[in-house]
């Protein structure tokens, strides 16, 4: 977006939703519940907070970092070229 404030608010809303998605799984059933558990930040961070390193958790966070860096690079390239 052209507004930095709107971009920041939408980013915080997405992160907030991903973090608290695990608490909403009691209302979900079937494959949607499984998907919510897989993409929830809380489910991946609980092991890290207790000192347990899991390769799945590390891959989850590294994937998020790489995706954010790629999107940033894409937006910077499009902004510079226009």
mmCIF file of C-alpha atoms in Angstrom:
data_model
loop_
_atom_site.group_PDB
_atom_site.id
_atom_site.type_symbol
_atom_site.label_atom_id
_atom_site.label_comp_id
_atom_site.label_asym_id
_atom_site.label_seq_id
_atom_site.Cartn_x
_atom_site.Cartn_y
_atom_site.Cartn_z
ATOM 1 C CA UNK A 1 0.000 0.000 0.000
ATOM 2 C CA UNK A 2 1.017 3.632 -0.271
ATOM 3 C CA UNK A 3 0.240 4.264 3.397
ATOM 4 C CA UNK A 4 2.855 3.080 5.857
ATOM 5 C CA UNK A 5 0.350 3.127 8.690
ATOM 6 C CA UNK A 6 -2.082 0.850 6.838
ATOM 7 C CA UNK A 7 0.762 -1.536 6.015
ATOM 8 C CA UNK A 8 1.891 -1.657 9.641
ATOM 9 C CA UNK A 9 -1.625 -2.229 10.957
ATOM 10 C CA UNK A 10 -2.294 -5.021 8.460
ATOM 11 C CA UNK A 11 1.043 -6.683 9.279
ATOM 12 C CA UNK A 12 0.279 -6.586 13.010
ATOM 13 C CA UNK A 13 -3.211 -7.962 12.368
ATOM 14 C CA UNK A 14 -1.803 -10.903 10.400
ATOM 15 C CA UNK A 15 0.824 -11.649 13.075
ATOM 16 C CA UNK A 16 -1.767 -11.350 15.853
ATOM 17 C CA UNK A 17 -4.086 -13.723 13.986
ATOM 18 C CA UNK A 18 -1.336 -16.264 13.375
ATOM 19 C CA UNK A 19 -0.266 -16.139 17.014
ATOM 20 C CA UNK A 20 -3.719 -16.655 18.509
ATOM 21 C CA UNK A 21 -4.940 -19.102 15.862
ATOM 22 C CA UNK A 22 -4.127 -22.024 18.162
ATOM 23 C CA UNK A 23 -6.604 -20.787 20.785
ATOM 24 C CA UNK A 24 -9.391 -20.853 18.194
ATOM 25 C CA UNK A 25 -8.902 -24.493 17.215
ATOM 26 C CA UNK A 26 -11.517 -25.633 19.729
ATOM 27 C CA UNK A 27 -14.108 -24.056 17.416
ATOM 28 C CA UNK A 28 -12.720 -25.689 14.273
ATOM 29 C CA UNK A 29 -13.112 -29.265 13.069
ATOM 30 C CA UNK A 30 -11.437 -31.541 10.548
ATOM 31 C CA UNK A 31 -8.736 -30.429 8.120
ATOM 32 C CA UNK A 32 -9.209 -26.750 8.991
ATOM 33 C CA UNK A 33 -8.259 -27.507 12.597
ATOM 34 C CA UNK A 34 -5.140 -29.376 11.460
ATOM 35 C CA UNK A 35 -4.151 -26.500 9.164
ATOM 36 C CA UNK A 36 -4.686 -23.959 11.958
ATOM 37 C CA UNK A 37 -2.421 -25.972 14.263
ATOM 38 C CA UNK A 38 0.271 -26.207 11.572
ATOM 39 C CA UNK A 39 0.420 -22.475 10.751
ATOM 40 C CA UNK A 40 -0.058 -21.083 14.262
ATOM 41 C CA UNK A 41 2.970 -19.236 15.623
ATOM 42 C CA UNK A 42 2.061 -20.236 19.171
ATOM 43 C CA UNK A 43 2.331 -23.960 18.465
ATOM 44 C CA UNK A 44 5.837 -23.523 17.045
ATOM 45 C CA UNK A 45 7.072 -21.103 19.695
ATOM 46 C CA UNK A 46 6.030 -23.184 22.733
ATOM 47 C CA UNK A 47 8.831 -25.684 22.127
ATOM 48 C CA UNK A 48 11.389 -22.929 21.612
ATOM 49 C CA UNK A 49 10.326 -21.166 24.827
ATOM 50 C CA UNK A 50 10.799 -24.380 26.803
ATOM 51 C CA UNK A 51 14.257 -24.950 25.281
ATOM 52 C CA UNK A 52 13.353 -27.731 22.869
ATOM 53 C CA UNK A 53 14.769 -27.264 19.374
ATOM 54 C CA UNK A 54 12.769 -29.017 16.693
ATOM 55 C CA UNK A 55 13.722 -29.019 13.037
ATOM 56 C CA UNK A 56 10.071 -28.391 12.082
ATOM 57 C CA UNK A 57 9.967 -25.253 14.243
ATOM 58 C CA UNK A 58 13.270 -23.970 12.865
ATOM 59 C CA UNK A 59 12.108 -24.569 9.282
ATOM 60 C CA UNK A 60 8.810 -22.800 10.059
ATOM 61 C CA UNK A 61 10.521 -19.643 11.317
ATOM 62 C CA UNK A 62 13.220 -19.671 8.615
ATOM 63 C CA UNK A 63 10.511 -19.989 5.951
ATOM 64 C CA UNK A 64 8.734 -16.951 7.391
ATOM 65 C CA UNK A 65 11.962 -14.943 7.445
ATOM 66 C CA UNK A 66 12.852 -15.873 3.865
ATOM 67 C CA UNK A 67 9.319 -15.095 2.654
ATOM 68 C CA UNK A 68 9.407 -11.673 4.349
ATOM 69 C CA UNK A 69 12.801 -10.873 2.835
ATOM 70 C CA UNK A 70 11.665 -11.949 -0.633
ATOM 71 C CA UNK A 71 8.506 -9.825 -0.412
ATOM 72 C CA UNK A 72 10.544 -6.859 0.782
ATOM 73 C CA UNK A 73 12.953 -7.246 -2.124
ATOM 74 C CA UNK A 74 10.048 -7.554 -4.566
ATOM 75 C CA UNK A 75 8.366 -4.388 -3.299
ATOM 76 C CA UNK A 76 11.609 -2.431 -3.285
ATOM 77 C CA UNK A 77 12.378 -3.504 -6.874
ATOM 78 C CA UNK A 78 8.910 -2.508 -8.090
ATOM 79 C CA UNK A 79 9.105 0.823 -6.262
ATOM 80 C CA UNK A 80 12.544 1.633 -7.732
ATOM 81 C CA UNK A 81 11.546 0.670 -11.263
ATOM 82 C CA UNK A 82 8.392 2.811 -11.276
#
